[in-house]
Amino acid sequence: EDQVTQSPEALRLQEGESSSLNCSYTVSGLRGLFWYRQDPGKGPEFLFTLYSAGEEKEKERLKATLTKKESFLHITAPKPEDSATYLCAVLPYSGTYKYIFGTGTRLKVLA
Amino acid sequence: NAGVTQTPKFQVLKTGQSMTLQCAQDMNHNSMYWYRQDPGMGLRLIYYSASEGTTDKGEVPNGYNVSRLNKREFSLRLESAAPSQTSVYFCATSGTEVNRNQPQHFGDGTRLSIL
């Protein structure tokens, strides 16, 4: 069964304290892996797409990487405005285009 | 450029009442989705439409119906609302004719309470 697991469930960081969020996945084949940011009261906002192992994408303080079994979202020198829930989703090879989401990591960055 | 628009943003219903949640997109995407998001459960797929005229059940379809009115619009109907359907509902879209392996784009949700 296709599955996505995110860890940790919650993370508190001091401003400037770098860390990584993990997204482990089990799928028969991967069309793509996607990272989203979700702020309270809002819909998920797209951050990155990764298609193949070894691929990396970077935007400001965020960097996403992909292996054959997991993806990491690295946050370098975070700021309080990076506080949000980060969601990971995979699009597996199947007869349909149904995305599978993890339950997210709630990140809180303290000033 | 509005992207994905959901209406209403908030709604309170009594058990047994019916209502329709509306979703419209101007992104020219083929696929549209309805999810519900509950604390600790993540996003769960209710129904999905790969293209105009087609719909398919997701993980939690019971108690819901959908209509893909045209390429732009996808509605979700609760025929007889139950307290268990209290949730935040998100509409999402993805995929063009050229590339279907794209990220989804989400609306800002409808917050629905069933009393």
PDB file of C-alpha atoms in Angstrom:
ATOM      1  CA  GLU A   1       0.000   0.000   0.000  1.00  0.00           C
ATOM      2  CA  ASP A   2       1.255   3.465  -0.899  1.00  0.00           C
ATOM      3  CA  GLN A   3       2.090   5.452   2.222  1.00  0.00           C
ATOM      4  CA  VAL A   4       3.689   8.720   3.346  1.00  0.00           C
ATOM      5  CA  THR A   5       5.021   9.340   6.861  1.00  0.00           C
ATOM      6  CA  GLN A   6       6.326  12.670   8.122  1.00  0.00           C
ATOM      7  CA  SER A   7       8.486  13.254  11.169  1.00  0.00           C
ATOM      8  CA  PRO A   8       8.645  14.822  13.610  1.00  0.00           C
ATOM      9  CA  GLU A   9       4.988  15.710  14.192  1.00  0.00           C
ATOM     10  CA  ALA A  10       6.015  18.975  15.815  1.00  0.00           C
ATOM     11  CA  LEU A  11       9.272  20.905  16.066  1.00  0.00           C
ATOM     12  CA  ARG A  12      10.253  23.976  18.055  1.00  0.00           C
ATOM     13  CA  LEU A  13      13.397  25.842  17.017  1.00  0.00           C
ATOM     14  CA  GLN A  14      15.128  28.962  18.175  1.00  0.00           C
ATOM     15  CA  GLU A  15      15.593  31.603  15.514  1.00  0.00           C
ATOM     16  CA  GLY A  16      18.749  30.713  13.599  1.00  0.00           C
ATOM     17  CA  GLU A  17      18.748  27.057  14.691  1.00  0.00           C
ATOM     18  CA  SER A  18      18.880  24.946  11.517  1.00  0.00           C
ATOM     19  CA  SER A  19      17.084  21.603  11.266  1.00  0.00           C
ATOM     20  CA  SER A  20      15.500  19.105   8.876  1.00  0.00           C
ATOM     21  CA  LEU A  21      12.031  17.683   8.381  1.00  0.00           C
ATOM     22  CA  ASN A  22      11.624  14.143   7.074  1.00  0.00           C
ATOM     23  CA  CYS A  23       9.140  12.624   4.632  1.00  0.00           C
ATOM     24  CA  SER A  24       9.396   8.854   4.161  1.00  0.00           C
ATOM     25  CA  TYR A  25       7.383   7.235   1.421  1.00  0.00           C
ATOM     26  CA  THR A  26       6.487   3.786   0.170  1.00  0.00           C
ATOM     27  CA  VAL A  27       5.110   3.683  -3.349  1.00  0.00           C
ATOM     28  CA  SER A  28       5.280   1.276  -6.252  1.00  0.00           C
ATOM     29  CA  GLY A  29       6.665   4.050  -8.427  1.00  0.00           C
ATOM     30  CA  LEU A  30       7.056   7.801  -8.022  1.00  0.00           C
ATOM     31  CA  ARG A  31       5.694  10.361 -10.465  1.00  0.00           C
ATOM     32  CA  GLY A  32       6.638  13.223  -8.148  1.00  0.00           C
ATOM     33  CA  LEU A  33       7.079  14.358  -4.537  1.00  0.00           C
ATOM     34  CA  PHE A  34       5.754  17.730  -3.432  1.00  0.00           C
ATOM     35  CA  TRP A  35       6.333  19.962  -0.411  1.00  0.00           C
ATOM     36  CA  TYR A  36       3.747  22.454   0.794  1.00  0.00           C
ATOM     37  CA  ARG A  37       3.532  25.074   3.518  1.00  0.00           C
ATOM     38  CA  GLN A  38       0.236  25.607   5.320  1.00  0.00           C
ATOM     39  CA  ASP A  39      -0.482  28.619   7.518  1.00  0.00           C
ATOM     40  CA  PRO A  40      -3.404  28.594   9.993  1.00  0.00           C
ATOM     41  CA  GLY A  41      -6.725  29.244   8.272  1.00  0.00           C
ATOM     42  CA  LYS A  42      -5.222  28.875   4.794  1.00  0.00           C
ATOM     43  CA  GLY A  43      -4.910  26.219   2.140  1.00  0.00           C
ATOM     44  CA  PRO A  44      -1.575  24.488   1.483  1.00  0.00           C
ATOM     45  CA  GLU A  45       0.839  26.581  -0.571  1.00  0.00           C
ATOM     46  CA  PHE A  46       3.136  24.818  -3.003  1.00  0.00           C
ATOM     47  CA  LEU A  47       6.899  24.989  -2.287  1.00  0.00           C
ATOM     48  CA  PHE A  48       8.839  22.366  -4.273  1.00  0.00           C
ATOM     49  CA  THR A  49       8.513  19.486  -6.707  1.00  0.00           C
ATOM     50  CA  LEU A  50      11.082  16.665  -6.844  1.00  0.00           C
ATOM     51  CA  TYR A  51      10.923  14.000  -9.519  1.00  0.00           C
ATOM     52  CA  SER A  52      13.967  11.762  -9.166  1.00  0.00           C
ATOM     53  CA  ALA A  53      16.469  10.585  -6.553  1.00  0.00           C
ATOM     54  CA  GLY A  54      19.364  12.982  -6.151  1.00  0.00           C
ATOM     55  CA  GLU A  55      17.350  16.013  -7.144  1.00  0.00           C
ATOM     56  CA  GLU A  56      17.536  19.138  -4.956  1.00  0.00           C
ATOM     57  CA  LYS A  57      15.535  22.371  -4.980  1.00  0.00           C
ATOM     58  CA  GLU A  58      16.259  25.517  -2.995  1.00  0.00           C
ATOM     59  CA  LYS A  59      14.352  28.670  -2.120  1.00  0.00           C
ATOM     60  CA  GLU A  60      15.568  31.223   0.400  1.00  0.00           C
ATOM     61  CA  ARG A  61      16.129  29.336   3.690  1.00  0.00           C
ATOM     62  CA  LEU A  62      14.549  26.099   2.452  1.00  0.00           C
ATOM     63  CA  LYS A  63      16.172  23.234   0.591  1.00  0.00           C
ATOM     64  CA  ALA A  64      14.418  20.018  -0.428  1.00  0.00           C
ATOM     65  CA  THR A  65      16.241  16.795  -1.284  1.00  0.00           C
ATOM     66  CA  LEU A  66      15.072  13.394  -2.504  1.00  0.00           C
ATOM     67  CA  THR A  67      16.302   9.805  -2.226  1.00  0.00           C
ATOM     68  CA  LYS A  68      14.551   6.617  -3.309  1.00  0.00           C
ATOM     69  CA  LYS A  69      12.853   6.267   0.078  1.00  0.00           C
ATOM     70  CA  GLU A  70      12.619   9.716   1.628  1.00  0.00           C
ATOM     71  CA  SER A  71      12.792  13.444   1.223  1.00  0.00           C
ATOM     72  CA  PHE A  72      14.166  16.070   3.552  1.00  0.00           C
ATOM     73  CA  LEU A  73      13.205  19.697   3.910  1.00  0.00           C
ATOM     74  CA  HIS A  74      16.218  21.495   5.343  1.00  0.00           C
ATOM     75  CA  ILE A  75      15.611  24.827   7.032  1.00  0.00           C
ATOM     76  CA  THR A  76      18.722  26.967   7.427  1.00  0.00           C
ATOM     77  CA  ALA A  77      18.789  29.777  10.002  1.00  0.00           C
ATOM     78  CA  PRO A  78      14.991  29.876  10.339  1.00  0.00           C
ATOM     79  CA  LYS A  79      13.051  32.993  11.229  1.00  0.00           C
ATOM     80  CA  PRO A  80       9.741  33.266  13.127  1.00  0.00           C
ATOM     81  CA  GLU A  81       7.919  33.806   9.826  1.00  0.00           C
ATOM     82  CA  ASP A  82       8.901  30.261   8.824  1.00  0.00           C
ATOM     83  CA  SER A  83       6.514  28.957  11.487  1.00  0.00           C
ATOM     84  CA  ALA A  84       3.845  26.871   9.723  1.00  0.00           C
ATOM     85  CA  THR A  85       2.809  23.292   9.057  1.00  0.00           C
ATOM     86  CA  TYR A  86       4.846  21.650   6.298  1.00  0.00           C
ATOM     87  CA  LEU A  87       3.149  18.946   4.256  1.00  0.00           C
ATOM     88  CA  CYS A  88       4.665  16.327   1.999  1.00  0.00           C
ATOM     89  CA  ALA A  89       2.726  14.564  -0.769  1.00  0.00           C
ATOM     90  CA  VAL A  90       3.579  11.937  -3.362  1.00  0.00           C
ATOM     91  CA  LEU A  91       1.989  11.173  -6.701  1.00  0.00           C
ATOM     92  CA  PRO A  92       2.496   7.448  -7.310  1.00  0.00           C
ATOM     93  CA  TYR A  93       2.453   5.606 -10.598  1.00  0.00           C
ATOM     94  CA  SER A  94      -1.024   4.130 -10.824  1.00  0.00           C
ATOM     95  CA  GLY A  95      -4.041   4.288 -13.086  1.00  0.00           C
ATOM     96  CA  THR A  96      -5.194   7.492 -11.431  1.00  0.00           C
ATOM     97  CA  TYR A  97      -3.727  10.852 -10.410  1.00  0.00           C
ATOM     98  CA  LYS A  98      -4.459  10.651  -6.691  1.00  0.00           C
ATOM     99  CA  TYR A  99      -1.961  12.308  -4.386  1.00  0.00           C
ATOM    100  CA  ILE A 100      -1.044  10.813  -1.002  1.00  0.00           C
ATOM    101  CA  PHE A 101      -0.355  13.245   1.831  1.00  0.00           C
ATOM    102  CA  GLY A 102       1.548  12.893   5.071  1.00  0.00           C
ATOM    103  CA  THR A 103       0.039  14.354   8.229  1.00  0.00           C
ATOM    104  CA  GLY A 104       2.547  17.189   8.336  1.00  0.00           C
ATOM    105  CA  THR A 105       5.162  18.701  10.645  1.00  0.00           C
ATOM    106  CA  ARG A 106       4.119  21.699  12.748  1.00  0.00           C
ATOM    107  CA  LEU A 107       7.112  24.021  12.950  1.00  0.00           C
ATOM    108  CA  LYS A 108       7.381  26.800  15.502  1.00  0.00           C
ATOM    109  CA  VAL A 109      10.360  29.170  15.328  1.00  0.00           C
ATOM    110  CA  LEU A 110      10.906  31.238  18.449  1.00  0.00           C
ATOM    111  CA  ALA A 111      12.446  34.712  18.349  1.00  0.00           C
TER     112      ALA A 111
ATOM    113  CA  ASN B   1      -5.563  35.781 -11.280  1.00  0.00           C
ATOM    114  CA  ALA B   2      -7.764  34.152  -8.612  1.00  0.00           C
ATOM    115  CA  GLY B   3      -6.405  30.571  -8.882  1.00  0.00           C
ATOM    116  CA  VAL B   4      -8.770  28.300  -6.932  1.00  0.00           C
ATOM    117  CA  THR B   5     -11.842  29.916  -5.368  1.00  0.00           C
ATOM    118  CA  GLN B   6     -14.030  28.200  -2.804  1.00  0.00           C
ATOM    119  CA  THR B   7     -17.411  29.367  -1.553  1.00  0.00           C
ATOM    120  CA  PRO B   8     -18.624  29.775   1.092  1.00  0.00           C
ATOM    121  CA  LYS B   9     -15.692  30.338   3.462  1.00  0.00           C
ATOM    122  CA  PHE B  10     -17.721  29.463   6.563  1.00  0.00           C
ATOM    123  CA  GLN B  11     -20.983  27.628   7.112  1.00  0.00           C
ATOM    124  CA  VAL B  12     -22.961  26.317  10.078  1.00  0.00           C
ATOM    125  CA  LEU B  13     -25.604  23.666   9.439  1.00  0.00           C
ATOM    126  CA  LYS B  14     -28.021  21.673  11.524  1.00  0.00           C
ATOM    127  CA  THR B  15     -27.955  17.877  11.365  1.00  0.00           C
ATOM    128  CA  GLY B  16     -29.972  16.680   8.377  1.00  0.00           C
ATOM    129  CA  GLN B  17     -29.651  19.867   6.343  1.00  0.00           C
ATOM    130  CA  SER B  18     -28.117  19.801   2.892  1.00  0.00           C
ATOM    131  CA  MET B  19     -25.680  22.132   1.204  1.00  0.00           C
ATOM    132  CA  THR B  20     -23.306  22.425  -1.733  1.00  0.00           C
ATOM    133  CA  LEU B  21     -19.716  23.607  -1.548  1.00  0.00           C
ATOM    134  CA  GLN B  22     -18.521  25.326  -4.700  1.00  0.00           C
ATOM    135  CA  CYS B  23     -15.069  25.345  -6.268  1.00  0.00           C
ATOM    136  CA  ALA B  24     -13.968  27.223  -9.366  1.00  0.00           C
ATOM    137  CA  GLN B  25     -10.518  27.428 -10.982  1.00  0.00           C
ATOM    138  CA  ASP B  26      -8.997  29.631 -13.652  1.00  0.00           C
ATOM    139  CA  MET B  27      -5.748  27.642 -14.003  1.00  0.00           C
ATOM    140  CA  ASN B  28      -6.908  25.525 -16.970  1.00  0.00           C
ATOM    141  CA  HIS B  29      -6.169  22.371 -14.988  1.00  0.00           C
ATOM    142  CA  ASN B  30      -7.728  19.046 -15.922  1.00  0.00           C
ATOM    143  CA  SER B  31      -7.979  17.417 -12.493  1.00  0.00           C
ATOM    144  CA  MET B  32      -9.943  18.674  -9.509  1.00  0.00           C
ATOM    145  CA  TYR B  33     -10.144  17.259  -6.002  1.00  0.00           C
ATOM    146  CA  TRP B  34     -12.098  17.596  -2.773  1.00  0.00           C
ATOM    147  CA  TYR B  35     -10.345  16.936   0.539  1.00  0.00           C
ATOM    148  CA  ARG B  36     -11.310  17.213   4.155  1.00  0.00           C
ATOM    149  CA  GLN B  37      -8.777  18.124   6.826  1.00  0.00           C
ATOM    150  CA  ASP B  38      -9.264  17.128  10.435  1.00  0.00           C
ATOM    151  CA  PRO B  39      -6.824  17.557  13.343  1.00  0.00           C
ATOM    152  CA  GLY B  40      -4.303  14.724  13.415  1.00  0.00           C
ATOM    153  CA  MET B  41      -5.738  13.118  10.253  1.00  0.00           C
ATOM    154  CA  GLY B  42      -4.089  15.147   7.531  1.00  0.00           C
ATOM    155  CA  LEU B  43      -5.737  15.697   4.161  1.00  0.00           C
ATOM    156  CA  ARG B  44      -8.133  12.924   3.149  1.00  0.00           C
ATOM    157  CA  LEU B  45      -9.450  12.642  -0.391  1.00  0.00           C
ATOM    158  CA  ILE B  46     -13.229  12.631  -0.693  1.00  0.00           C
ATOM    159  CA  TYR B  47     -13.733  12.671  -4.464  1.00  0.00           C
ATOM    160  CA  TYR B  48     -11.636  13.314  -7.505  1.00  0.00           C
ATOM    161  CA  SER B  49     -12.306  14.321 -11.110  1.00  0.00           C
ATOM    162  CA  ALA B  50      -9.626  13.549 -13.686  1.00  0.00           C
ATOM    163  CA  SER B  51     -11.363  15.585 -16.358  1.00  0.00           C
ATOM    164  CA  GLU B  52     -14.688  17.124 -17.284  1.00  0.00           C
ATOM    165  CA  GLY B  53     -17.414  14.487 -17.117  1.00  0.00           C
ATOM    166  CA  THR B  54     -15.537  12.011 -14.908  1.00  0.00           C
ATOM    167  CA  THR B  55     -15.519  11.510 -11.143  1.00  0.00           C
ATOM    168  CA  ASP B  56     -14.015   8.891  -8.851  1.00  0.00           C
ATOM    169  CA  LYS B  57     -14.276   8.057  -5.158  1.00  0.00           C
ATOM    170  CA  GLY B  58     -11.451   8.798  -2.797  1.00  0.00           C
ATOM    171  CA  GLU B  59     -10.675   7.562   0.692  1.00  0.00           C
ATOM    172  CA  VAL B  60     -13.779   8.924   2.482  1.00  0.00           C
ATOM    173  CA  PRO B  61     -16.683   9.351  -0.012  1.00  0.00           C
ATOM    174  CA  ASN B  62     -19.599   8.241   2.170  1.00  0.00           C
ATOM    175  CA  GLY B  63     -22.174  10.988   2.742  1.00  0.00           C
ATOM    176  CA  TYR B  64     -20.955  13.116  -0.163  1.00  0.00           C
ATOM    177  CA  ASN B  65     -21.733  13.578  -3.846  1.00  0.00           C
ATOM    178  CA  VAL B  66     -19.895  15.607  -6.479  1.00  0.00           C
ATOM    179  CA  SER B  67     -20.553  17.223  -9.835  1.00  0.00           C
ATOM    180  CA  ARG B  68     -17.950  18.284 -12.372  1.00  0.00           C
ATOM    181  CA  LEU B  69     -20.063  20.942 -14.045  1.00  0.00           C
ATOM    182  CA  ASN B  70     -17.442  21.932 -16.613  1.00  0.00           C
ATOM    183  CA  LYS B  71     -13.661  22.216 -16.747  1.00  0.00           C
ATOM    184  CA  ARG B  72     -13.652  25.128 -14.298  1.00  0.00           C
ATOM    185  CA  GLU B  73     -16.139  24.010 -11.639  1.00  0.00           C
ATOM    186  CA  PHE B  74     -16.357  21.081  -9.235  1.00  0.00           C
ATOM    187  CA  SER B  75     -18.990  21.028  -6.497  1.00  0.00           C
ATOM    188  CA  LEU B  76     -19.329  18.909  -3.364  1.00  0.00           C
ATOM    189  CA  ARG B  77     -22.786  18.178  -1.936  1.00  0.00           C
ATOM    190  CA  LEU B  78     -23.788  17.009   1.506  1.00  0.00           C
ATOM    191  CA  GLU B  79     -27.299  15.589   1.169  1.00  0.00           C
ATOM    192  CA  SER B  80     -28.006  15.077   4.878  1.00  0.00           C
ATOM    193  CA  ALA B  81     -25.318  16.634   7.046  1.00  0.00           C
ATOM    194  CA  ALA B  82     -24.028  14.773  10.106  1.00  0.00           C
ATOM    195  CA  PRO B  83     -21.856  16.077  12.981  1.00  0.00           C
ATOM    196  CA  SER B  84     -19.043  13.769  11.782  1.00  0.00           C
ATOM    197  CA  GLN B  85     -18.830  15.915   8.663  1.00  0.00           C
ATOM    198  CA  THR B  86     -17.700  18.933  10.673  1.00  0.00           C
ATOM    199  CA  SER B  87     -14.351  19.722   9.088  1.00  0.00           C
ATOM    200  CA  VAL B  88     -12.384  22.058   6.864  1.00  0.00           C
ATOM    201  CA  TYR B  89     -12.921  21.257   3.191  1.00  0.00           C
ATOM    202  CA  PHE B  90     -10.320  22.047   0.550  1.00  0.00           C
ATOM    203  CA  CYS B  91     -10.615  22.030  -3.208  1.00  0.00           C
ATOM    204  CA  ALA B  92      -7.461  21.465  -5.253  1.00  0.00           C
ATOM    205  CA  THR B  93      -6.550  21.365  -8.923  1.00  0.00           C
ATOM    206  CA  SER B  94      -3.641  19.994 -10.922  1.00  0.00           C
ATOM    207  CA  GLY B  95      -2.413  18.865 -14.307  1.00  0.00           C
ATOM    208  CA  THR B  96      -2.522  20.207 -17.833  1.00  0.00           C
ATOM    209  CA  GLU B  97      -2.703  18.413 -21.157  1.00  0.00           C
ATOM    210  CA  VAL B  98       1.086  18.744 -21.465  1.00  0.00           C
ATOM    211  CA  ASN B  99       2.103  17.659 -17.959  1.00  0.00           C
ATOM    212  CA  ARG B 100      -0.058  15.824 -15.446  1.00  0.00           C
ATOM    213  CA  ASN B 101       2.733  15.222 -12.917  1.00  0.00           C
ATOM    214  CA  GLN B 102       2.356  18.640 -11.371  1.00  0.00           C
ATOM    215  CA  PRO B 103       1.782  19.934  -7.855  1.00  0.00           C
ATOM    216  CA  GLN B 104      -1.725  20.662  -6.702  1.00  0.00           C
ATOM    217  CA  HIS B 105      -3.012  24.177  -6.104  1.00  0.00           C
ATOM    218  CA  PHE B 106      -5.437  24.689  -3.243  1.00  0.00           C
ATOM    219  CA  GLY B 107      -8.231  27.043  -2.346  1.00  0.00           C
ATOM    220  CA  ASP B 108      -8.393  28.593   1.117  1.00  0.00           C
ATOM    221  CA  GLY B 109     -11.015  26.163   2.349  1.00  0.00           C
ATOM    222  CA  THR B 110     -14.575  26.061   3.630  1.00  0.00           C
ATOM    223  CA  ARG B 111     -14.962  25.735   7.392  1.00  0.00           C
ATOM    224  CA  LEU B 112     -18.111  23.705   7.999  1.00  0.00           C
ATOM    225  CA  SER B 113     -19.740  23.056  11.367  1.00  0.00           C
ATOM    226  CA  ILE B 114     -22.640  20.648  11.766  1.00  0.00           C
ATOM    227  CA  LEU B 115     -24.637  21.050  14.974  1.00  0.00           C
TER     228      LEU B 115
END
